[in-house]
Amino acid sequence: MDGDLLKTLILFGALLLSTPLFAAQLNLELGGQSRTWQTEELLKHPQVQTLTITNDVSYKRDMSYRAVPLAALLTGIQPDDHLQAVALDGFAAELAAAPLLNTHGARAWLAIEDPAKPWPALSAGKPSAGPFYLVWTDPQAGNISPEQWPFQVAHIKRMAPVAERFPALLPDPALKADDPVNLGFALFQKNCLACHRLNGAGDAQFGPDLNIPFNPTEYFGADFLKRYIRDPQSLRQWPQAKMPGFAPQVLPDGDLDMLVGYLKHMAGRKVKP
């Protein structure tokens, strides 16, 4: 090989190794305010700062991130809007906008993985939580559930409310708005819909349908369903399990009762997809 060519190749290789690649992008589809952000742009955002997240939901330990307040990116979004965060693997978290816009108490942040300082793998053989990860400071103040911490986020979209998109999820319309079953439906959207469908309705691809062919209230005896929701591995233990547990700090006992009440109600409202 020609000496000059060899030197050129070596210099080019060194340049590639020393130059961070900012290939990731986050697509925000917010109606008339849609925008695509590149990793490099977000790391230079005027509101970016370093956060320490105590007992991170995904890593199960304290983590440090460069992050931007999510509210700073949600241009034009109002508290009564509804959003969906879609991950690279298809996980779709349904998110009410109001908590995401908070500036006090439980506060949402978009953590940005710097290619020059990559985050650790989530577990052996798995990728990291990047390139973008929705994290929370003071999550206890807002009863933020594990499903509200989507990682590997690729898109955040403004969507119609779940009840409009998926009428097969609706309880009996004769029930009052404040009926415990309707309150349980709201909890189902917050805690379950990111992974599960019901009556074939929903965007999730992860967990089984929770009504077809059978509802879990039909095959879990006594209080075992509640125990399963609290700590899935206490009843069904296997290394590939993905369902998180929902601690009382996230899902108080009263809320858990209403969630199970919604599921039991829907066992009588099966709609085959």
GROMACS .gro file of C-alpha atoms in nm:
model
  273
    1MET     CA    1   0.000   0.000   0.000
    2ASP     CA    2   0.120   0.350  -0.084
    3GLY     CA    3   0.269   0.522   0.223
    4ASP     CA    4   0.071   0.843   0.179
    5LEU     CA    5  -0.254   0.648   0.139
    6LEU     CA    6  -0.182   0.450   0.455
    7LYS     CA    7  -0.119   0.771   0.650
    8THR     CA    8  -0.445   0.916   0.519
    9LEU     CA    9  -0.641   0.608   0.625
   10ILE     CA   10  -0.485   0.615   0.973
   11LEU     CA   11  -0.566   0.984   1.016
   12PHE     CA   12  -0.922   0.929   0.895
   13GLY     CA   13  -0.969   0.641   1.139
   14ALA     CA   14  -0.836   0.850   1.426
   15LEU     CA   15  -1.075   1.129   1.333
   16LEU     CA   16  -1.372   0.891   1.339
   17LEU     CA   17  -1.273   0.758   1.680
   18SER     CA   18  -1.228   1.105   1.828
   19THR     CA   19  -1.543   1.262   1.685
   20PRO     CA   20  -1.872   1.187   1.865
   21LEU     CA   21  -2.153   1.073   1.635
   22PHE     CA   22  -2.475   1.264   1.693
   23ALA     CA   23  -2.699   1.037   1.489
   24ALA     CA   24  -2.998   1.005   1.723
   25GLN     CA   25  -3.301   1.223   1.677
   26LEU     CA   26  -3.620   1.287   1.872
   27ASN     CA   27  -3.935   1.356   1.673
   28LEU     CA   28  -4.194   1.579   1.838
   29GLU     CA   29  -4.532   1.572   1.664
   30LEU     CA   30  -4.728   1.836   1.853
   31GLY     CA   31  -4.982   1.945   1.597
   32GLY     CA   32  -4.870   2.272   1.442
   33GLN     CA   33  -4.555   2.279   1.655
   34SER     CA   34  -4.380   1.964   1.528
   35ARG     CA   35  -4.002   1.953   1.536
   36THR     CA   36  -3.709   1.712   1.512
   37TRP     CA   37  -3.429   1.752   1.766
   38GLN     CA   38  -3.082   1.606   1.717
   39THR     CA   39  -2.877   1.480   2.011
   40GLU     CA   40  -2.617   1.753   1.959
   41GLU     CA   41  -2.883   2.027   1.964
   42LEU     CA   42  -3.036   1.899   2.286
   43LEU     CA   43  -2.699   1.873   2.461
   44LYS     CA   44  -2.651   2.244   2.378
   45HIS     CA   45  -3.004   2.348   2.478
   46PRO     CA   46  -2.999   2.664   2.695
   47GLN     CA   47  -3.188   2.483   2.975
   48VAL     CA   48  -2.979   2.164   2.978
   49GLN     CA   49  -2.833   2.072   3.316
   50THR     CA   50  -2.688   1.779   3.506
   51LEU     CA   51  -2.938   1.584   3.717
   52THR     CA   52  -2.892   1.314   3.975
   53ILE     CA   53  -3.185   1.075   3.981
   54THR     CA   54  -3.213   0.880   4.305
   55ASN     CA   55  -3.301   0.512   4.262
   56ASP     CA   56  -3.366   0.541   3.889
   57VAL     CA   57  -3.664   0.326   3.784
   58SER     CA   58  -3.484   0.154   3.496
   59TYR     CA   59  -3.131   0.120   3.638
   60LYS     CA   60  -3.236   0.051   4.000
   61ARG     CA   61  -2.962   0.279   4.130
   62ASP     CA   62  -2.867   0.646   4.141
   63MET     CA   63  -2.789   0.787   3.797
   64SER     CA   64  -2.656   1.117   3.660
   65TYR     CA   65  -2.786   1.262   3.333
   66ARG     CA   66  -2.762   1.567   3.113
   67ALA     CA   67  -3.127   1.663   3.079
   68VAL     CA   68  -3.367   1.931   2.959
   69PRO     CA   69  -3.702   2.008   3.128
   70LEU     CA   70  -3.954   1.832   2.908
   71ALA     CA   71  -4.191   2.127   2.935
   72ALA     CA   72  -3.933   2.340   2.750
   73LEU     CA   73  -3.974   2.116   2.444
   74LEU     CA   74  -4.354   2.081   2.447
   75THR     CA   75  -4.429   2.400   2.256
   76GLY     CA   76  -4.800   2.474   2.232
   77ILE     CA   77  -4.906   2.184   2.455
   78GLN     CA   78  -5.179   2.259   2.711
   79PRO     CA   79  -5.238   2.079   3.045
   80ASP     CA   80  -5.553   1.904   2.919
   81ASP     CA   81  -5.375   1.762   2.611
   82HIS     CA   82  -5.278   1.398   2.579
   83LEU     CA   83  -4.939   1.271   2.461
   84GLN     CA   84  -4.786   0.939   2.367
   85ALA     CA   85  -4.415   0.860   2.400
   86VAL     CA   86  -4.308   0.587   2.158
   87ALA     CA   87  -3.984   0.397   2.211
   88LEU     CA   88  -3.755   0.243   1.951
   89ASP     CA   89  -3.892  -0.103   2.037
   90GLY     CA   90  -4.258   0.002   2.002
   91PHE     CA   91  -4.336   0.060   2.371
   92ALA     CA   92  -4.603   0.331   2.377
   93ALA     CA   93  -4.656   0.523   2.701
   94GLU     CA   94  -4.983   0.716   2.730
   95LEU     CA   95  -4.911   1.043   2.912
   96ALA     CA   96  -5.142   1.314   3.037
   97ALA     CA   97  -4.980   1.647   2.952
   98ALA     CA   98  -5.044   1.824   3.283
   99PRO     CA   99  -4.776   1.639   3.489
  100LEU     CA  100  -4.524   1.682   3.207
  101LEU     CA  101  -4.567   2.060   3.221
  102ASN     CA  102  -4.508   2.085   3.597
  103THR     CA  103  -4.231   2.319   3.712
  104HIS     CA  104  -4.264   2.221   4.081
  105GLY     CA  105  -4.311   1.891   4.263
  106ALA     CA  106  -4.284   1.589   4.036
  107ARG     CA  107  -4.106   1.725   3.727
  108ALA     CA  108  -4.041   1.555   3.393
  109TRP     CA  109  -3.703   1.576   3.218
  110LEU     CA  110  -3.570   1.446   2.890
  111ALA     CA  111  -3.237   1.280   2.963
  112ILE     CA  112  -2.999   1.285   2.664
  113GLU     CA  113  -2.733   1.022   2.609
  114ASP     CA  114  -2.406   1.176   2.492
  115PRO     CA  115  -2.242   0.937   2.241
  116ALA     CA  116  -1.906   1.045   2.383
  117LYS     CA  117  -2.020   0.934   2.731
  118PRO     CA  118  -2.261   0.644   2.674
  119TRP     CA  119  -2.485   0.520   2.952
  120PRO     CA  120  -2.446   0.164   3.084
  121ALA     CA  121  -2.652  -0.123   2.949
  122LEU     CA  122  -2.984  -0.180   3.123
  123SER     CA  123  -2.879  -0.542   3.179
  124ALA     CA  124  -2.646  -0.801   3.029
  125GLY     CA  125  -2.691  -0.816   2.654
  126LYS     CA  126  -2.929  -0.520   2.651
  127PRO     CA  127  -2.877  -0.165   2.519
  128SER     CA  128  -2.879   0.145   2.737
  129ALA     CA  129  -3.186   0.355   2.816
  130GLY     CA  130  -3.078   0.603   2.548
  131PRO     CA  131  -3.069   0.786   2.327
  132PHE     CA  132  -3.353   0.969   2.509
  133TYR     CA  133  -3.516   0.878   2.840
  134LEU     CA  134  -3.802   1.046   3.027
  135VAL     CA  135  -3.699   1.076   3.392
  136TRP     CA  136  -3.854   1.248   3.693
  137THR     CA  137  -3.731   1.449   3.989
  138ASP     CA  138  -3.939   1.412   4.307
  139PRO     CA  139  -4.167   1.151   4.144
  140GLN     CA  140  -4.330   1.064   4.479
  141ALA     CA  141  -4.495   1.407   4.481
  142GLY     CA  142  -4.703   1.307   4.179
  143ASN     CA  143  -4.747   0.930   4.225
  144ILE     CA  144  -4.549   0.882   3.904
  145SER     CA  145  -4.574   0.520   3.789
  146PRO     CA  146  -4.293   0.314   3.629
  147GLU     CA  147  -4.480   0.332   3.297
  148GLN     CA  148  -4.429   0.710   3.299
  149TRP     CA  149  -4.050   0.657   3.267
  150PRO     CA  150  -4.026   0.546   2.900
  151PHE     CA  151  -3.671   0.491   2.777
  152GLN     CA  152  -3.521   0.465   2.426
  153VAL     CA  153  -3.776   0.729   2.326
  154ALA     CA  154  -3.794   0.810   1.955
  155HIS     CA  155  -4.122   1.004   1.922
  156ILE     CA  156  -4.347   1.214   2.141
  157LYS     CA  157  -4.685   1.274   1.980
  158ARG     CA  158  -4.993   1.475   2.065
  159MET     CA  159  -5.284   1.232   2.041
  160ALA     CA  160  -5.657   1.220   2.092
  161PRO     CA  161  -5.751   1.091   2.439
  162VAL     CA  162  -5.746   0.714   2.485
  163ALA     CA  163  -6.124   0.696   2.529
  164GLU     CA  164  -6.174   0.850   2.183
  165ARG     CA  165  -5.917   0.633   2.010
  166PHE     CA  166  -6.018   0.304   2.172
  167PRO     CA  167  -6.390   0.288   2.263
  168ALA     CA  168  -6.356  -0.086   2.335
  169LEU     CA  169  -6.176   0.012   2.658
  170LEU     CA  170  -6.471   0.213   2.791
  171PRO     CA  171  -6.670   0.103   3.094
  172ASP     CA  172  -7.048   0.102   3.089
  173PRO     CA  173  -7.153   0.456   2.982
  174ALA     CA  174  -7.436   0.446   3.238
  175LEU     CA  175  -7.181   0.478   3.520
  176LYS     CA  176  -7.126   0.820   3.673
  177ALA     CA  177  -6.800   1.000   3.596
  178ASP     CA  178  -6.680   0.958   3.954
  179ASP     CA  179  -6.775   0.591   3.978
  180PRO     CA  180  -6.481   0.381   4.107
  181VAL     CA  181  -6.483   0.184   3.781
  182ASN     CA  182  -6.424   0.501   3.578
  183LEU     CA  183  -6.151   0.604   3.821
  184GLY     CA  184  -6.002   0.258   3.772
  185PHE     CA  185  -6.011   0.313   3.396
  186ALA     CA  186  -5.800   0.626   3.441
  187LEU     CA  187  -5.552   0.424   3.647
  188PHE     CA  188  -5.546   0.153   3.379
  189GLN     CA  189  -5.447   0.412   3.119
  190LYS     CA  190  -5.169   0.545   3.340
  191ASN     CA  191  -5.024   0.216   3.462
  192CYS     CA  192  -5.114  -0.064   3.219
  193LEU     CA  193  -5.186   0.058   2.867
  194ALA     CA  194  -4.821   0.112   2.777
  195CYS     CA  195  -4.771  -0.267   2.775
  196HIS     CA  196  -5.119  -0.424   2.750
  197ARG     CA  197  -5.418  -0.411   2.523
  198LEU     CA  198  -5.773  -0.486   2.637
  199ASN     CA  199  -6.042  -0.612   2.401
  200GLY     CA  200  -5.772  -0.583   2.134
  201ALA     CA  201  -5.769  -0.205   2.186
  202GLY     CA  202  -5.447  -0.011   2.242
  203ASP     CA  203  -5.112   0.048   2.076
  204ALA     CA  204  -4.901  -0.176   2.300
  205GLN     CA  205  -4.720  -0.484   2.172
  206PHE     CA  206  -4.555  -0.609   2.492
  207GLY     CA  207  -4.787  -0.785   2.732
  208PRO     CA  208  -5.094  -1.002   2.676
  209ASP     CA  209  -5.444  -0.869   2.618
  210LEU     CA  210  -5.612  -0.828   2.957
  211ASN     CA  211  -5.962  -0.933   2.851
  212ILE     CA  212  -5.936  -1.167   2.553
  213PRO     CA  213  -5.963  -1.459   2.585
  214PHE     CA  214  -5.969  -1.425   2.965
  215ASN     CA  215  -5.949  -1.138   3.208
  216PRO     CA  216  -5.694  -1.184   3.492
  217THR     CA  217  -5.978  -1.145   3.745
  218GLU     CA  218  -6.118  -1.468   3.598
  219TYR     CA  219  -5.814  -1.682   3.672
  220PHE     CA  220  -5.639  -1.516   3.968
  221GLY     CA  221  -5.798  -1.630   4.293
  222ALA     CA  222  -5.861  -1.423   4.604
  223ASP     CA  223  -5.607  -1.138   4.633
  224PHE     CA  224  -5.340  -1.299   4.415
  225LEU     CA  225  -5.399  -1.051   4.132
  226LYS     CA  226  -5.322  -0.761   4.366
  227ARG     CA  227  -5.013  -0.945   4.488
  228TYR     CA  228  -4.907  -1.002   4.127
  229ILE     CA  229  -4.943  -0.632   4.044
  230ARG     CA  230  -4.744  -0.539   4.353
  231ASP     CA  231  -4.462  -0.790   4.287
  232PRO     CA  232  -4.495  -1.004   3.972
  233GLN     CA  233  -4.187  -1.211   4.051
  234SER     CA  234  -4.341  -1.325   4.380
  235LEU     CA  235  -4.589  -1.538   4.181
  236ARG     CA  236  -4.428  -1.599   3.844
  237GLN     CA  237  -4.053  -1.591   3.847
  238TRP     CA  238  -3.845  -1.604   3.531
  239PRO     CA  239  -3.538  -1.411   3.411
  240GLN     CA  240  -3.706  -1.259   3.103
  241ALA     CA  241  -3.994  -1.106   3.299
  242LYS     CA  242  -4.054  -0.743   3.202
  243MET     CA  243  -4.351  -0.635   3.413
  244PRO     CA  244  -4.248  -0.397   3.693
  245GLY     CA  245  -4.398  -0.406   4.038
  246PHE     CA  246  -4.621  -0.120   4.152
  247ALA     CA  247  -4.532  -0.019   4.507
  248PRO     CA  248  -4.791   0.143   4.737
  249GLN     CA  249  -4.608   0.475   4.700
  250VAL     CA  250  -4.690   0.466   4.327
  251LEU     CA  251  -5.023   0.282   4.337
  252PRO     CA  252  -5.186   0.317   4.680
  253ASP     CA  253  -5.409   0.036   4.803
  254GLY     CA  254  -5.726   0.232   4.725
  255ASP     CA  255  -5.609   0.291   4.367
  256LEU     CA  256  -5.515  -0.074   4.330
  257ASP     CA  257  -5.867  -0.172   4.437
  258MET     CA  258  -6.017   0.060   4.174
  259LEU     CA  259  -5.783  -0.070   3.903
  260VAL     CA  260  -5.882  -0.430   3.978
  261GLY     CA  261  -6.246  -0.316   3.992
  262TYR     CA  262  -6.214  -0.179   3.637
  263LEU     CA  263  -6.065  -0.508   3.515
  264LYS     CA  264  -6.342  -0.708   3.682
  265HIS     CA  265  -6.603  -0.479   3.527
  266MET     CA  266  -6.450  -0.523   3.179
  267ALA     CA  267  -6.463  -0.903   3.213
  268GLY     CA  268  -6.835  -0.854   3.151
  269ARG     CA  269  -6.771  -0.628   2.849
  270LYS     CA  270  -6.564  -0.851   2.622
  271VAL     CA  271  -6.532  -0.735   2.261
  272LYS     CA  272  -6.342  -0.972   2.038
  273PRO     CA  273  -6.087  -0.788   1.822
   0.00000   0.00000   0.00000
